[in-house]
PDB file of C-alpha atoms in Angstrom:
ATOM      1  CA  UNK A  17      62.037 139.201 107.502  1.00 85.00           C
ATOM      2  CA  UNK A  18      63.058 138.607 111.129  1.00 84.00           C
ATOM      3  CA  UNK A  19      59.500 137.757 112.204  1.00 93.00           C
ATOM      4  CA  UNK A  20      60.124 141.615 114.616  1.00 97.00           C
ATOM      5  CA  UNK A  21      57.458 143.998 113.990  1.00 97.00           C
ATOM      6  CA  UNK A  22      57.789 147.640 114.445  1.00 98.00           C
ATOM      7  CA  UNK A  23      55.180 150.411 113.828  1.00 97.00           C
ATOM      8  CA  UNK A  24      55.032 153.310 112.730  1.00 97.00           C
ATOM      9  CA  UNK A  25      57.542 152.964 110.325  1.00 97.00           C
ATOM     10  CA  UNK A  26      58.522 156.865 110.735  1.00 97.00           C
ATOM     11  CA  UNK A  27      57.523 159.270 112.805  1.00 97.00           C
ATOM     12  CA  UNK A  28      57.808 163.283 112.442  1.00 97.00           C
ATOM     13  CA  UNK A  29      56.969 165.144 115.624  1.00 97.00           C
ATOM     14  CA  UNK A  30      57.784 168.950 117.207  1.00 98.00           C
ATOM     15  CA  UNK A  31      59.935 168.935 119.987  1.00 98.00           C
ATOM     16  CA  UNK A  32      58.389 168.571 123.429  1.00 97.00           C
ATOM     17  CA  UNK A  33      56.058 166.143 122.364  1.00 98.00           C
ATOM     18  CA  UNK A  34      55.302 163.055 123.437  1.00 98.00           C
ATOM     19  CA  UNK A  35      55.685 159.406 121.309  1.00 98.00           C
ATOM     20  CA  UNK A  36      54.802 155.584 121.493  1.00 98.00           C
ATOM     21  CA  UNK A  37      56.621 153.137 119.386  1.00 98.00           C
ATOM     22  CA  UNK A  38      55.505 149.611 119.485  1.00 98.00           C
ATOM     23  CA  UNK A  39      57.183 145.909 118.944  1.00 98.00           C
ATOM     24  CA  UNK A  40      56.342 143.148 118.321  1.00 98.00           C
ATOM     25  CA  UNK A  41      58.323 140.059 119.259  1.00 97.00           C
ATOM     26  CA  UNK A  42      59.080 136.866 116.924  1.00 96.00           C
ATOM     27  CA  UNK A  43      56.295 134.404 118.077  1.00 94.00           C
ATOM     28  CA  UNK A  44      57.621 132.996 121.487  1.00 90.00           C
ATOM     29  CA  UNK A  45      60.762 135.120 122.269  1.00 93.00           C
ATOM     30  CA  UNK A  46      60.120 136.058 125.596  1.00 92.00           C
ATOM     31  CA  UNK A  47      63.007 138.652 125.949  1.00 92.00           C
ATOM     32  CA  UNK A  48      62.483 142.190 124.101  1.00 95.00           C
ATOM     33  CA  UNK A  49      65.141 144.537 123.717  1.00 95.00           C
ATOM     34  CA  UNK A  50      65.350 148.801 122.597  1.00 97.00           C
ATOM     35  CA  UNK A  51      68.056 150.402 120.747  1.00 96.00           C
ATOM     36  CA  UNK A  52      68.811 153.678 119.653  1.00 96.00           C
ATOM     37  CA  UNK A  53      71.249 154.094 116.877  1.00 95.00           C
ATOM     38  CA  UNK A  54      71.825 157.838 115.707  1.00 91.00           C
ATOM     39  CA  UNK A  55      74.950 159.093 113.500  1.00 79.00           C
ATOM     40  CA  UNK A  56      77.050 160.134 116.180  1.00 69.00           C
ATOM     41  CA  UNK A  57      76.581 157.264 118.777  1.00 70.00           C
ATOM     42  CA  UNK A  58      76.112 154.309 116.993  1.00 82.00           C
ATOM     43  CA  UNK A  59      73.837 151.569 118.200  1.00 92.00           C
ATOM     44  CA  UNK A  60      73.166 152.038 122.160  1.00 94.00           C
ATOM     45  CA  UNK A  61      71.181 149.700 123.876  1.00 93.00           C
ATOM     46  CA  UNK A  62      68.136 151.546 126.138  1.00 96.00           C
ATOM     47  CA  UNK A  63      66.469 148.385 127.592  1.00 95.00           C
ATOM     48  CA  UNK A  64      65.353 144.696 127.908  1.00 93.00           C
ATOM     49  CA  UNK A  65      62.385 142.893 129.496  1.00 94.00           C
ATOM     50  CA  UNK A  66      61.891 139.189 129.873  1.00 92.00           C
ATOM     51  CA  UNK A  67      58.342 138.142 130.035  1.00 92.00           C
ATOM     52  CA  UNK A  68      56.632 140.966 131.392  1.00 94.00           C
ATOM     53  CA  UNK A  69      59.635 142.368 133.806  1.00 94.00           C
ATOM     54  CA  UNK A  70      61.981 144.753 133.198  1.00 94.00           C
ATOM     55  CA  UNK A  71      65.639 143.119 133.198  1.00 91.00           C
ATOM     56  CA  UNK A  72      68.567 145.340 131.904  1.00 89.00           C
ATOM     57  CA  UNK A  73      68.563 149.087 131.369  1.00 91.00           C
ATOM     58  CA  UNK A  74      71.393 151.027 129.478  1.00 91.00           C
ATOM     59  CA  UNK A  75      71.649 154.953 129.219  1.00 84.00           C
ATOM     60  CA  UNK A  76      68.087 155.943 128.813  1.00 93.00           C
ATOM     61  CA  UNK A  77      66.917 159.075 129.427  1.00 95.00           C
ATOM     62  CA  UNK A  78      64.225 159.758 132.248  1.00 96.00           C
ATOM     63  CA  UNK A  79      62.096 160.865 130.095  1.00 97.00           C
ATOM     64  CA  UNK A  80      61.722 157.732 128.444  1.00 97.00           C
ATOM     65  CA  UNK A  81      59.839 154.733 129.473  1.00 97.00           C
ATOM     66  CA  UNK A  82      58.936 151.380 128.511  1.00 97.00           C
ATOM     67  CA  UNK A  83      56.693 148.462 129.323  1.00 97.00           C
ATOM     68  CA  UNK A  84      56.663 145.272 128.367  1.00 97.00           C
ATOM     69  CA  UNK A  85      52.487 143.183 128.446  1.00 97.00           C
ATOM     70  CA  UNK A  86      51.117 140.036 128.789  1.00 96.00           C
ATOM     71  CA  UNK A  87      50.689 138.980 125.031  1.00 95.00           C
ATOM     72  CA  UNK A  88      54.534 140.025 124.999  1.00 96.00           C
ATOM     73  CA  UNK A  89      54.839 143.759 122.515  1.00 97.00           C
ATOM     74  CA  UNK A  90      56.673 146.268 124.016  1.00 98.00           C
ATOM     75  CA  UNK A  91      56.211 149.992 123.640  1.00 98.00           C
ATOM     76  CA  UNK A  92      59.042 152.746 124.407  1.00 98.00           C
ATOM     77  CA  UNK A  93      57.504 156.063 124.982  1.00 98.00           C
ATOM     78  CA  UNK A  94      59.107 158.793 124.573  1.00 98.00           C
ATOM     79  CA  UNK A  95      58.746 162.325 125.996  1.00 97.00           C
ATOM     80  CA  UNK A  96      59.462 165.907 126.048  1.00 97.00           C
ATOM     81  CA  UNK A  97      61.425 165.209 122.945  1.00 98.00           C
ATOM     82  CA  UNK A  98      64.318 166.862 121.869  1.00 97.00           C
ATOM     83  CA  UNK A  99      65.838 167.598 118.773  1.00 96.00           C
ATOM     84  CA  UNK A 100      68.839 165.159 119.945  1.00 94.00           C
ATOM     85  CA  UNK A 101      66.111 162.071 120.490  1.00 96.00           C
ATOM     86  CA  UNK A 102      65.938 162.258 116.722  1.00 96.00           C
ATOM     87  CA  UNK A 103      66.957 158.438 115.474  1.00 96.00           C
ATOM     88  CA  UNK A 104      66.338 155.160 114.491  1.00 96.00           C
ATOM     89  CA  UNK A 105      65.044 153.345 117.379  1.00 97.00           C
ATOM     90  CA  UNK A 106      65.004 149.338 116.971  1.00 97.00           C
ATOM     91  CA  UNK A 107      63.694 146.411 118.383  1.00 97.00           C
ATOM     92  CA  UNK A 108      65.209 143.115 118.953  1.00 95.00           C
ATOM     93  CA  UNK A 109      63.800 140.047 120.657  1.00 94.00           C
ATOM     94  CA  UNK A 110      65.064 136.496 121.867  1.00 91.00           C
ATOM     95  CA  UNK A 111      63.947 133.486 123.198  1.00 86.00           C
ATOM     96  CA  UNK A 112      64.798 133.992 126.508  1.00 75.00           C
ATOM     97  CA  UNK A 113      66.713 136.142 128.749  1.00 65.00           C
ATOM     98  CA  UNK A 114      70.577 134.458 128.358  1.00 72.00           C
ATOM     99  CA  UNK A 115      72.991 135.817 125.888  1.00 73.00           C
ATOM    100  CA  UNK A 116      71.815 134.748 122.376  1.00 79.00           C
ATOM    101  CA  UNK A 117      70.800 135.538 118.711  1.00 87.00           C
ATOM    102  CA  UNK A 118      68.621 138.671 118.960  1.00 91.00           C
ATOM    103  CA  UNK A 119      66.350 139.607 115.728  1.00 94.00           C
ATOM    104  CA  UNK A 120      65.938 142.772 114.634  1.00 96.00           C
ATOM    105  CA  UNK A 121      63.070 144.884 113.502  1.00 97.00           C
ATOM    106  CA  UNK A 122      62.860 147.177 110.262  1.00 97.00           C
ATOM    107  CA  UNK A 123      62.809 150.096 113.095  1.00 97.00           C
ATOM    108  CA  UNK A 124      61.346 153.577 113.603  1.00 97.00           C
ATOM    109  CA  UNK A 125      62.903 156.158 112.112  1.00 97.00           C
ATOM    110  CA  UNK A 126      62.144 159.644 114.420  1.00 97.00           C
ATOM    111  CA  UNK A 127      62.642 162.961 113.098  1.00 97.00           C
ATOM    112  CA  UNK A 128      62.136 165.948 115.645  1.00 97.00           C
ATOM    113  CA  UNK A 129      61.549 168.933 114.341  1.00 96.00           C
TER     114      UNK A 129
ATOM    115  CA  UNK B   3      80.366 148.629 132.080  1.00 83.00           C
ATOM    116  CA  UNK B   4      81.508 147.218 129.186  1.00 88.00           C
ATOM    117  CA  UNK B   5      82.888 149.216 126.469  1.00 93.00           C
ATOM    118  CA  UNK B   6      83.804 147.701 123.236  1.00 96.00           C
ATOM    119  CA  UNK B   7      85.938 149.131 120.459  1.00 97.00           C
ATOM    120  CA  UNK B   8      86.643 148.706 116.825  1.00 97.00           C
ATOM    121  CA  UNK B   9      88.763 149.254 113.682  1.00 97.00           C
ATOM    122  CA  UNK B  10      89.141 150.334 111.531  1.00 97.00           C
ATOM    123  CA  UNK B  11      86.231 152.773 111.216  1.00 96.00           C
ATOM    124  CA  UNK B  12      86.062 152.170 107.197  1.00 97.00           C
ATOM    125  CA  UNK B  13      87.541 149.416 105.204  1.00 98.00           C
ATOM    126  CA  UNK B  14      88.225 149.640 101.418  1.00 98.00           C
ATOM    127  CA  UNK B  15      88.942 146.267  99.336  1.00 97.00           C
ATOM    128  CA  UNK B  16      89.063 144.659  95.902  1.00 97.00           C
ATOM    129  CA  UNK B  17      86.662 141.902  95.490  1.00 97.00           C
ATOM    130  CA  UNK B  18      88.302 138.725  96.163  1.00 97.00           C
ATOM    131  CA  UNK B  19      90.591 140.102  98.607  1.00 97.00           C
ATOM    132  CA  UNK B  20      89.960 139.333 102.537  1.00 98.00           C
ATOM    133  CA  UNK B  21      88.704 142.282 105.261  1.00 98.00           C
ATOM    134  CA  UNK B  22      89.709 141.805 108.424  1.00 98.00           C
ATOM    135  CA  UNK B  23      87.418 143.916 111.291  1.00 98.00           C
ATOM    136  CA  UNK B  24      88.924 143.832 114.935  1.00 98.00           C
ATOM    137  CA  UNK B  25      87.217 145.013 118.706  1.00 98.00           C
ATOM    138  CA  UNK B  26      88.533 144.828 122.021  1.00 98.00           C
ATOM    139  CA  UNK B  27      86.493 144.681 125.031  1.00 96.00           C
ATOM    140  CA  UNK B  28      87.235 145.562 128.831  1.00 95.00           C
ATOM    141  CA  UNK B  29      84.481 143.127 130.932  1.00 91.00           C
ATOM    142  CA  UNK B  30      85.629 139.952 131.848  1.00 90.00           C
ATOM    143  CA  UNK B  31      82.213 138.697 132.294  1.00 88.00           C
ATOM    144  CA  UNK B  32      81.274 139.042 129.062  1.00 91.00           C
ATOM    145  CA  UNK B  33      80.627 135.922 127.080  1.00 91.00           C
ATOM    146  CA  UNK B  34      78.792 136.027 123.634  1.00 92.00           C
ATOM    147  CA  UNK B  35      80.661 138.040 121.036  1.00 95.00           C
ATOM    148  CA  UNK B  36      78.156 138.203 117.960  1.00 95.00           C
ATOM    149  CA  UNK B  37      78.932 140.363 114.409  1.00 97.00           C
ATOM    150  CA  UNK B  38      76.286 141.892 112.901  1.00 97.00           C
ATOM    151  CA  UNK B  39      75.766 143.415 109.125  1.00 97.00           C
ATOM    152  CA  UNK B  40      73.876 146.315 108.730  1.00 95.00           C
ATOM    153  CA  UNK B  41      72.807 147.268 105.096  1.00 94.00           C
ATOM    154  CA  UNK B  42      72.006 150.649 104.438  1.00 89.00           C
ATOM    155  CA  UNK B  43      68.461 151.498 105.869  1.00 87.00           C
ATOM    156  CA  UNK B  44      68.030 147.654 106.781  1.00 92.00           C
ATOM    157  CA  UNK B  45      68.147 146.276 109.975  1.00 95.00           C
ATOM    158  CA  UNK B  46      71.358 144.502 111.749  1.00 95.00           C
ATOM    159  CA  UNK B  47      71.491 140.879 110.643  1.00 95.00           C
ATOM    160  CA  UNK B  48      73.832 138.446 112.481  1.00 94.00           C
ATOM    161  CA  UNK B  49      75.944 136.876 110.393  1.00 96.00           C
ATOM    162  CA  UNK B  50      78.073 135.203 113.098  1.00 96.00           C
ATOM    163  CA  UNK B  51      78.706 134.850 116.766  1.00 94.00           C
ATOM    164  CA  UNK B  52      80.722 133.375 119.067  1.00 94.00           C
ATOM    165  CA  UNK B  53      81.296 132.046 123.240  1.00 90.00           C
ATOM    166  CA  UNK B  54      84.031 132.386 125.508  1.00 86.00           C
ATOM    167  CA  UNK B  55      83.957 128.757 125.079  1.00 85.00           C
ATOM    168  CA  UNK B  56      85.462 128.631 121.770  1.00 84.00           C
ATOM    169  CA  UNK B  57      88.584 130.050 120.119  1.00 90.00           C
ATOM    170  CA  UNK B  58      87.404 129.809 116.622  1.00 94.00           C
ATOM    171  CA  UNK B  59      84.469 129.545 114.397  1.00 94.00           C
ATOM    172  CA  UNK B  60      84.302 129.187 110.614  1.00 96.00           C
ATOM    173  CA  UNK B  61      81.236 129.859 108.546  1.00 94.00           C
ATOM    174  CA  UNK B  62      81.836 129.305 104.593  1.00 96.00           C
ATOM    175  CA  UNK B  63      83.293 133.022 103.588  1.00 97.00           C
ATOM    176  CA  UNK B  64      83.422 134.222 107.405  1.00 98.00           C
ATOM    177  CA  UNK B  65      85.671 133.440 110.134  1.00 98.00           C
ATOM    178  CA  UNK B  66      85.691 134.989 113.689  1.00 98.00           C
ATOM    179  CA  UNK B  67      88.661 134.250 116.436  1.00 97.00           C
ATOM    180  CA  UNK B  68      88.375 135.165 119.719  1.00 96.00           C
ATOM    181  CA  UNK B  69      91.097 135.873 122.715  1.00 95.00           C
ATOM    182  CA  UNK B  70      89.864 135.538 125.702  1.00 93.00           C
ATOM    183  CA  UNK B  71      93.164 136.595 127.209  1.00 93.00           C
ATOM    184  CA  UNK B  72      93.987 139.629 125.532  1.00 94.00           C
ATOM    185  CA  UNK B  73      90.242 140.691 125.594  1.00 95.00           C
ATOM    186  CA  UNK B  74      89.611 140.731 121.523  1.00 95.00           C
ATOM    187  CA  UNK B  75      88.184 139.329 118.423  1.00 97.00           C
ATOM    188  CA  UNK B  76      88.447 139.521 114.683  1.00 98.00           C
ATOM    189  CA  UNK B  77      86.006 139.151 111.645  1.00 98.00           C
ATOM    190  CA  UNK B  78      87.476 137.497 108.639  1.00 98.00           C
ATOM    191  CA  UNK B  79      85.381 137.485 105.512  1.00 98.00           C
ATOM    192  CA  UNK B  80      87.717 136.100 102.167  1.00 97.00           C
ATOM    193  CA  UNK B  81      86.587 136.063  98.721  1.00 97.00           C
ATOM    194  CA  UNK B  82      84.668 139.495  99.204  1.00 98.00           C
ATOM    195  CA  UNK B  83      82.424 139.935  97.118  1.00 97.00           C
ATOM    196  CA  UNK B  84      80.328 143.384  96.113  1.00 96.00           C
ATOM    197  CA  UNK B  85      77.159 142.324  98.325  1.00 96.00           C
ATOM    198  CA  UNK B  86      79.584 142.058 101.720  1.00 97.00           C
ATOM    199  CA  UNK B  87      79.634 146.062 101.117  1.00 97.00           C
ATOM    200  CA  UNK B  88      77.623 147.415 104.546  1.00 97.00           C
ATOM    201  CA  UNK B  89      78.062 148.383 107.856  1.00 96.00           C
ATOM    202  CA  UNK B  90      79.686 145.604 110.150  1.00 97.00           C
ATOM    203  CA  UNK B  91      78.778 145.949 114.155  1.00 97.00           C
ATOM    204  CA  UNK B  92      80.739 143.726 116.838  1.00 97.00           C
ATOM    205  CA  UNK B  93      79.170 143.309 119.944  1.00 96.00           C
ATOM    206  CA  UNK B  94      79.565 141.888 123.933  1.00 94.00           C
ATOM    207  CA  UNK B  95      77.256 140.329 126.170  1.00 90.00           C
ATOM    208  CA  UNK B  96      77.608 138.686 129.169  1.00 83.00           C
ATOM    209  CA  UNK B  97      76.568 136.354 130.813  1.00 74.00           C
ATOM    210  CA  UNK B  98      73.107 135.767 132.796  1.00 70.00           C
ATOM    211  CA  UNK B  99      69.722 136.761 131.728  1.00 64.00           C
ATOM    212  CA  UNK B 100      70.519 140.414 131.710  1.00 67.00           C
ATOM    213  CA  UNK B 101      71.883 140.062 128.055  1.00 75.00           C
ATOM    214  CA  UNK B 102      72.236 143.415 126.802  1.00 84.00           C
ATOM    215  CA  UNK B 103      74.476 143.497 123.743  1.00 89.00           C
ATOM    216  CA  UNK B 104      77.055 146.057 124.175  1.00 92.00           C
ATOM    217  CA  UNK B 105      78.150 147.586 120.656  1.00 94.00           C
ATOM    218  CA  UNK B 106      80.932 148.552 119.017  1.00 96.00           C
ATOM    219  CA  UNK B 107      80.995 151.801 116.459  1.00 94.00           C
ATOM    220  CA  UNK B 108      80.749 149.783 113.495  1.00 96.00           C
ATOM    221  CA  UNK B 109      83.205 149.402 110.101  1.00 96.00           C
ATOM    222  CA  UNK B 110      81.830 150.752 106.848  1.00 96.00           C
ATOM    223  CA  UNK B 111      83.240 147.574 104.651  1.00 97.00           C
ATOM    224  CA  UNK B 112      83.629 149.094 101.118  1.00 98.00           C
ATOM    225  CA  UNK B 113      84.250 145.693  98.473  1.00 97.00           C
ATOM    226  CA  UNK B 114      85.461 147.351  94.642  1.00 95.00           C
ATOM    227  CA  UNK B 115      85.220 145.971  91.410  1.00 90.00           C
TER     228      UNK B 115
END
């Protein structure tokens, strides 16, 4: 157990809808990261925040978004979904913003239908 | 941005022999060079990382090198045993406090009785 929280576990949706997937951080990691990893592309990072503000971004797709608060989750929300957008999407925090150890979540496993 | 590669895409031994994964990366600035293990339907674990400070770094069964120079660096797991079967992930991150973790498209290690 990394001491990363993720919920739901998985998620089954239509396409165009709309999802939230939530993290929560290892007690006092600061930094929060999202990945995607699906069959074909491997694990691609989407973005990272560091206490509150939003630090790196990677290929993610306009229509998704994500916000870091002030007790420290994160939630990626993710719209007008596709059948593509179908994946496991994981969470990863560290204990600050410089290149380090990042734990895992158990992730969210999206299906689109 | 930084791309990383690595080979071989699947890796087939006999337990006790060694596996040997390698990437390559193109930035310069990157920095941190952890290897991650990624059971099936599990999260990534790190199992080892590395800095551009060091050439070398041993720990017990695993061994990763890195060359600055020639932009690469190598996994080295001897005495394989069945449990090292997974999915092994290299990654790149530089440096800063934008520390994304750039992935490469993982080895399926494969350790046979």
């Amino acid at each position: 157990d990394s001491g990363v929280t993720q919920t739901p576990k998985h998620l089954i949706t239509a396409t165009g809808q709309r999802v939230t997937l939530r993290c929560s951080p290892r007690s006092g990691d600061l930094s929060v990261y999202w990945y995607q990893q699906s069959l074909d592309q491997g694990l691609q990072f989407l973005i990272q925040y560091y206490n509150g503000e939003e630090r790196a971004k990677g290929n993610i797709l306009e229509r998704f978004s994500a916000q870091q608060f002030p007790d420290l989750h994160s939630e990626l929300n993710l719209s007008s979904l596709e059948l593509g957008d179908s994946a496991l999407y994981f969470c990863a925090s560290s204990t600050a913003g410089g290149p380090r150890e990042q734990f895992f979540g158990p992730g969210t496993r999206l299906t689109v239908l | 941005g930084e791309n990383v590669e690595q080979h071989p895409s699947t890796l087939s031994v006999q337990e006790g022999d060694s596996a040997v994964i390698k990437c390559t990366y193109s930035d310069s600035a990157s920095n941190y060079f952890p290897w991650y293990k990624q059971e099936l339907g599990k999260r990534p674990q790190l199992i080892i990382d590395i800095r551009s400070n060091v050439g070398e770094k041993k720990d017990q069964r695993i061994a990763v090198t890195l060359n600055k120079t020639a932009k690469h660096f190598s996994l080295h797991i001897t005495e394989t045993q069945p449990e090292d079967s997974a999915v092994y992930f290299c990654a790149a991150s530089p440096t800063g406090t934008a520390s994304k973790l750039t992935f490469g498209t993982g080895t399926r290690l494969q350790v046979t009785l």
